[in-house]
Coordinates of C-alpha atoms in Angstrom, one line a residue:
M1 CA 88.1 79.9 95.0
R2 CA 88.8 81.7 91.7
I3 CA 92.2 83.3 91.9
M4 CA 93.7 85.6 89.3
H5 CA 97.5 86.4 89.3
V6 CA 98.8 89.3 87.3
I7 CA 102.4 89.8 86.3
L8 CA 103.3 92.0 83.4
S9 CA 107.1 91.7 83.4
R10 CA 109.4 90.0 81.0
G11 CA 111.6 87.0 81.4
F12 CA 111.9 84.7 84.4
A13 CA 113.6 85.8 87.6
G14 CA 112.8 85.5 91.3
S15 CA 109.4 87.4 91.2
E16 CA 108.3 85.4 88.2
R17 CA 109.3 82.1 89.9
Y18 CA 107.3 83.1 93.0
A19 CA 104.2 83.8 90.9
A20 CA 104.6 80.7 88.8
E21 CA 105.1 78.3 91.8
L22 CA 102.3 79.9 93.8
A23 CA 99.8 79.8 90.9
S24 CA 100.7 76.3 90.0
F25 CA 100.4 75.1 93.6
Q26 CA 97.0 76.8 94.1
S27 CA 95.7 75.3 90.8
A28 CA 95.6 71.9 92.4
E29 CA 92.6 72.9 94.4
H30 CA 91.3 76.1 92.9
D31 CA 90.5 77.7 89.6
V32 CA 93.6 79.9 88.8
A33 CA 94.3 82.3 86.0
L34 CA 97.5 84.2 85.1
I35 CA 97.6 87.4 83.1
V36 CA 100.9 88.0 81.3
R37 CA 102.0 90.5 78.6
R38 CA 102.4 89.5 75.0
T39 CA 106.2 90.0 75.2
H40 CA 106.6 87.8 78.2
R41 CA 109.7 86.1 76.9
S42 CA 113.1 87.7 77.6
R43 CA 115.6 88.3 74.8
F44 CA 117.1 85.0 76.0
G45 CA 113.9 83.2 75.3
V46 CA 112.8 82.4 78.9
S47 CA 109.3 83.1 80.3
I48 CA 107.1 82.5 83.3
V49 CA 104.6 80.6 81.1
D50 CA 107.1 77.8 80.8
A51 CA 107.0 77.3 84.5
V52 CA 103.3 77.3 85.3
S53 CA 101.1 74.2 85.5
D54 CA 98.9 73.2 82.6
R55 CA 96.0 73.7 85.1
V56 CA 96.6 77.5 85.1
Q57 CA 94.6 79.4 82.6
V58 CA 97.0 81.9 80.9
C59 CA 95.6 85.1 79.5
V60 CA 97.9 87.2 77.2
V61 CA 97.4 90.9 76.9
P62 CA 99.0 93.6 74.8
T63 CA 102.4 94.8 76.1
W64 CA 101.5 98.5 75.9
W65 CA 98.6 99.5 73.7
R66 CA 95.2 99.0 75.3
T67 CA 96.7 96.9 78.1
Q68 CA 94.3 98.2 80.7
H69 CA 91.2 97.4 78.5
A70 CA 92.6 93.9 77.8
V71 CA 93.3 93.2 81.5
E72 CA 89.8 94.2 82.5
H73 CA 88.4 92.0 79.7
C74 CA 90.3 89.0 81.2
I75 CA 88.9 89.9 84.6
E76 CA 85.3 90.1 83.3
D77 CA 85.7 86.7 81.6
F78 CA 87.3 84.9 84.5
R79 CA 85.3 86.6 87.3
P80 CA 87.9 86.1 90.0
D81 CA 87.2 86.1 93.8
I82 CA 90.6 87.7 94.4
I83 CA 93.2 89.4 92.2
H84 CA 96.9 88.9 93.2
T85 CA 99.4 91.3 91.6
H86 CA 103.1 91.0 91.2
L87 CA 105.5 94.0 90.6
R88 CA 104.7 97.6 89.9
R89 CA 103.0 97.7 86.5
S90 CA 100.5 95.0 87.1
S91 CA 99.6 96.6 90.5
R92 CA 99.1 100.0 88.8
I93 CA 96.7 98.5 86.2
I94 CA 94.7 96.5 88.8
A95 CA 94.5 99.6 91.0
R96 CA 92.7 101.4 88.1
A97 CA 90.6 98.4 87.1
H98 CA 86.8 98.3 87.4
T99 CA 86.1 95.2 89.4
D100 CA 84.4 94.0 92.5
A101 CA 87.1 91.5 93.3
P102 CA 89.5 92.6 96.1
S103 CA 93.2 93.0 95.1
V104 CA 96.4 92.2 96.9
A105 CA 100.0 92.7 95.9
T106 CA 103.1 90.7 97.0
L107 CA 105.9 93.3 97.5
H108 CA 108.7 91.6 95.6
I109 CA 110.7 94.8 96.0
R110 CA 108.9 97.6 97.9
A111 CA 105.7 99.6 97.5
N112 CA 107.4 101.8 94.9
G113 CA 104.4 103.7 93.7
P114 CA 101.2 105.3 95.0
H115 CA 99.0 102.7 93.2
F116 CA 100.1 100.0 95.7
F117 CA 98.2 101.9 98.4
Q118 CA 95.0 101.8 96.4
L119 CA 94.9 98.0 96.6
D120 CA 93.0 96.2 99.4
G121 CA 96.0 94.4 100.8
L122 CA 99.8 94.1 100.7
I123 CA 101.8 91.0 101.3
C124 CA 105.3 91.7 102.8
N125 CA 107.9 89.0 102.8
A126 CA 110.4 91.0 104.9
H127 CA 110.0 93.0 108.1
W128 CA 111.7 96.0 106.6
Q129 CA 108.9 96.1 104.0
V130 CA 106.3 96.3 106.7
R131 CA 108.2 99.2 108.4
E132 CA 108.1 101.2 105.1
I133 CA 104.3 101.0 104.8
P134 CA 102.9 104.5 105.6
P135 CA 100.4 104.6 108.5
T136 CA 98.0 106.4 106.2
Y137 CA 97.5 103.2 104.2
Q138 CA 93.9 102.0 104.7
G139 CA 94.3 98.4 103.5
R140 CA 95.5 95.3 105.2
V141 CA 99.2 94.5 105.6
F142 CA 100.2 90.8 105.9
K143 CA 103.7 89.8 107.0
L144 CA 104.1 86.4 105.5
N145 CA 107.1 84.2 104.8
Q146 CA 108.8 84.0 101.4
L147 CA 107.7 80.8 99.8
L148 CA 110.0 77.9 98.9
T149 CA 109.3 74.8 97.0
P150 CA 111.8 72.3 98.5
H151 CA 113.9 70.4 96.0
R152 CA 114.7 66.7 95.9
R153 CA 118.1 65.5 97.0
L154 CA 120.4 64.6 94.1
N155 CA 122.6 61.5 94.3
A156 CA 126.4 61.6 94.1
A157 CA 126.4 60.7 90.4
E158 CA 124.0 63.5 89.5
I159 CA 126.1 66.0 91.4
A160 CA 129.3 64.8 89.8
S161 CA 127.6 65.1 86.3
I162 CA 126.6 68.7 86.9
R163 CA 130.0 69.7 88.1
E164 CA 131.6 68.0 85.1
S165 CA 129.2 69.9 82.8
L166 CA 130.5 73.1 84.4
G167 CA 134.1 72.1 83.9
V168 CA 134.7 71.7 87.6
A169 CA 136.8 68.8 88.9
P170 CA 135.7 66.8 92.0
S171 CA 138.6 68.2 94.0
E172 CA 137.9 71.8 93.1
Y173 CA 136.1 74.2 95.5
L174 CA 133.1 75.6 93.7
V175 CA 131.7 79.1 94.6
G176 CA 128.3 79.6 93.1
A177 CA 125.8 82.5 92.5
V178 CA 122.4 82.5 90.9
G179 CA 120.4 85.4 89.7
R180 CA 119.4 88.0 87.1
L181 CA 122.5 89.7 85.7
A182 CA 121.6 93.2 86.8
Y183 CA 123.6 95.9 88.6
S184 CA 121.5 95.6 91.7
K185 CA 122.6 92.0 92.2
G186 CA 126.2 93.0 92.8
L187 CA 127.8 90.2 90.8
D188 CA 130.6 92.4 89.7
I189 CA 131.5 92.7 93.4
L190 CA 131.6 88.9 93.7
I191 CA 133.9 88.6 90.6
E192 CA 136.3 91.2 91.9
A193 CA 136.3 89.5 95.4
F194 CA 136.9 86.1 93.9
R195 CA 139.9 87.5 91.9
A196 CA 141.2 89.2 95.1
A197 CA 140.8 86.1 97.2
D198 CA 143.2 84.2 94.8
L199 CA 141.9 80.9 96.0
P200 CA 143.9 77.8 95.1
N201 CA 142.0 75.0 93.3
A202 CA 138.7 77.0 93.2
R203 CA 136.2 78.1 90.6
L204 CA 133.4 80.6 90.4
V205 CA 130.2 79.9 88.5
I206 CA 127.4 82.5 88.1
L207 CA 124.2 81.2 86.6
G208 CA 121.5 83.4 85.1
D209 CA 121.1 86.0 82.3
G210 CA 120.3 89.6 82.0
R211 CA 121.3 93.0 80.6
E212 CA 124.6 93.1 82.5
R213 CA 126.0 90.0 80.8
A214 CA 128.4 91.8 78.4
R215 CA 129.8 94.0 81.1
L216 CA 130.2 91.1 83.6
E217 CA 131.9 88.9 81.0
R218 CA 134.5 91.5 80.5
L219 CA 135.3 91.3 84.2
L220 CA 135.7 87.5 84.3
G221 CA 139.1 86.1 85.0
S222 CA 140.5 82.6 84.9
K223 CA 138.5 79.9 86.7
M224 CA 135.4 82.0 86.4
A225 CA 132.4 81.3 84.2
M226 CA 128.8 82.5 83.4
P227 CA 127.1 79.5 81.6
G228 CA 123.8 81.3 81.4
F229 CA 120.2 80.5 82.4
R230 CA 119.3 77.0 83.5
K231 CA 115.7 75.7 83.7
N232 CA 116.7 73.1 86.2
I233 CA 118.5 75.7 88.4
K234 CA 117.7 74.0 91.7
D235 CA 119.8 71.0 90.7
Y236 CA 122.9 73.2 90.4
Y237 CA 122.8 74.5 94.0
Q238 CA 123.7 71.0 95.3
A239 CA 126.8 71.1 93.0
F240 CA 128.2 74.2 94.8
D241 CA 130.4 74.2 97.9
L242 CA 129.5 77.7 98.8
F243 CA 126.7 80.1 97.8
V244 CA 127.2 83.9 97.6
C245 CA 124.5 86.6 97.3
P246 CA 126.4 89.9 96.8
S247 CA 123.4 92.1 96.1
R248 CA 123.4 95.9 96.4
R249 CA 119.7 95.8 97.0
E250 CA 117.6 92.7 97.9
P251 CA 114.1 92.5 99.4
L252 CA 114.2 88.9 100.6
P253 CA 116.1 86.7 98.2
L254 CA 114.5 83.4 97.1
V255 CA 117.9 82.3 95.9
M256 CA 119.2 82.3 99.4
L257 CA 116.4 80.1 100.6
E258 CA 117.1 77.7 97.7
A259 CA 120.7 77.6 98.7
F260 CA 119.8 76.9 102.4
D261 CA 117.5 74.2 101.1
A262 CA 120.5 72.6 99.2
G263 CA 122.4 72.6 102.5
L264 CA 124.9 75.2 101.5
P265 CA 126.9 77.6 103.6
V266 CA 125.8 81.0 102.5
V267 CA 127.6 84.4 102.3
A268 CA 125.6 87.5 101.7
S269 CA 125.8 91.3 101.7
T270 CA 124.2 93.4 104.4
A271 CA 121.3 94.4 102.1
D272 CA 118.1 94.3 104.1
G273 CA 116.6 91.1 102.9
C274 CA 119.9 89.2 103.0
R275 CA 120.5 90.3 106.6
E276 CA 117.1 89.0 107.7
L277 CA 117.8 85.5 106.3
I278 CA 121.3 85.3 107.6
D279 CA 120.1 86.4 111.1
Q280 CA 117.5 83.6 110.9
Y281 CA 119.4 80.8 109.4
G282 CA 123.1 81.6 109.8
G283 CA 125.9 82.4 107.5
D284 CA 128.4 85.2 106.8
L285 CA 127.6 88.8 106.1
F286 CA 129.9 91.4 104.5
P287 CA 129.2 95.1 104.1
T288 CA 127.4 95.8 100.8
G289 CA 129.9 96.6 98.1
D290 CA 133.0 95.7 100.2
V291 CA 135.2 93.6 97.9
A292 CA 138.0 93.2 100.5
A293 CA 135.6 92.0 103.2
L294 CA 134.0 89.4 100.8
A295 CA 137.4 88.2 99.6
S296 CA 138.5 87.6 103.2
I297 CA 135.3 85.5 103.9
L298 CA 135.9 83.5 100.7
R299 CA 139.4 82.7 101.8
R300 CA 138.2 81.6 105.2
Q301 CA 135.3 79.5 103.8
A302 CA 137.5 77.8 101.2
S303 CA 140.0 76.7 103.9
A304 CA 137.3 75.2 106.1
P305 CA 136.1 71.6 105.8
R306 CA 133.4 71.2 103.3
R307 CA 130.0 70.8 104.9
R308 CA 126.3 70.6 104.3
L309 CA 123.8 72.3 106.6
V310 CA 120.2 71.2 107.6
P311 CA 118.2 74.3 108.5
D312 CA 114.5 74.0 109.4
L313 CA 112.9 75.8 106.4
R314 CA 109.4 74.4 107.0
P315 CA 107.9 77.9 107.7
H316 CA 108.8 78.8 104.1
F317 CA 107.5 75.6 102.4
I318 CA 105.0 76.4 99.8
E319 CA 102.1 74.4 101.4
N320 CA 102.5 76.4 104.6
V321 CA 103.0 79.8 103.0
N322 CA 100.0 79.2 100.7
Q323 CA 97.8 78.5 103.7
T324 CA 98.6 81.9 105.1
I325 CA 98.0 83.5 101.7
M326 CA 94.7 81.8 101.4
D327 CA 93.8 83.1 104.8
A328 CA 94.7 86.6 103.6
Y329 CA 92.5 86.1 100.5
R330 CA 89.5 85.1 102.7
T331 CA 90.0 88.1 104.9
L332 CA 90.0 90.5 102.0
I333 CA 87.0 88.8 100.3
A334 CA 85.0 89.0 103.5
E335 CA 85.8 92.7 104.0
R336 CA 85.0 93.5 100.4
R337 CA 81.6 91.8 100.6
Q338 CA 80.7 94.2 103.4
R339 CA 81.2 97.2 101.1
P340 CA 78.8 98.5 98.5
K341 CA 79.5 97.1 95.0
S342 CA 81.1 99.4 92.5
G343 CA 78.8 101.0 89.9

């Protein structure tokens, strides 16, 4: 199959990781192309193109001027059987594109624009996303699992080295968070809750970069750090003792699945996607934005014996999720072949 992914965002966060891992995995058996914008790197220098396999053909289009024309030129050259879009702008452009290939979007957030409903299919990772799709939508809705590429287990020396690089002693209790530094991620709530918890012999480390960095740095207190973006982020989860996802809004957070994969106890807000994963795999929930409630959970977790969990995440493993995605592709391709071709 010839599969084209389109993501016209900047930087490398959860949506970009999903697209990169899926395209790379598919490229082992299929011809895969990825369309990105010219300014695909964030101001911190990170980009999706650094995370995709060499087997994936990358097509770079202008950021704003003549983007539509350039995307359609890439489609004409590659001649995909299916076009898979990610995030709002790429979905809008593909909805307007002249092509006979069916199109499907993964809803990394929600269907936040009318153009989503002009596509042939929508992939929902969360049940709440399915409930939001209007009954007037004429395309296919697929409820599939969020994908996860399971990570190797680090040995004790590797974990100790990571903790040392973060300035964390072996005896200290390490609370970790990972994500884009944006208001929606609620990291200011975590910082305030960690301060209020006043945990003895504990540290807070937040990994990631984003536009909120300067504001969040002003909130940091002692025993708190934001070391920035890490390419090998999955290694760091195993150095944490507790993972917190304090988001104000969250579709279905990949970072929580990665924390579960690392065997971590997880604390999350009651944002829709967080609640779904805690209900499924266990953990602690606190009301979104409630600093006092999160501080109370942090105190309780820090006083409990340290532990590693072993949830069954196989339904989310990329090889299993990709099979369901390929089935969705085949369904859309078969349905498109039954329609008259565009002129």
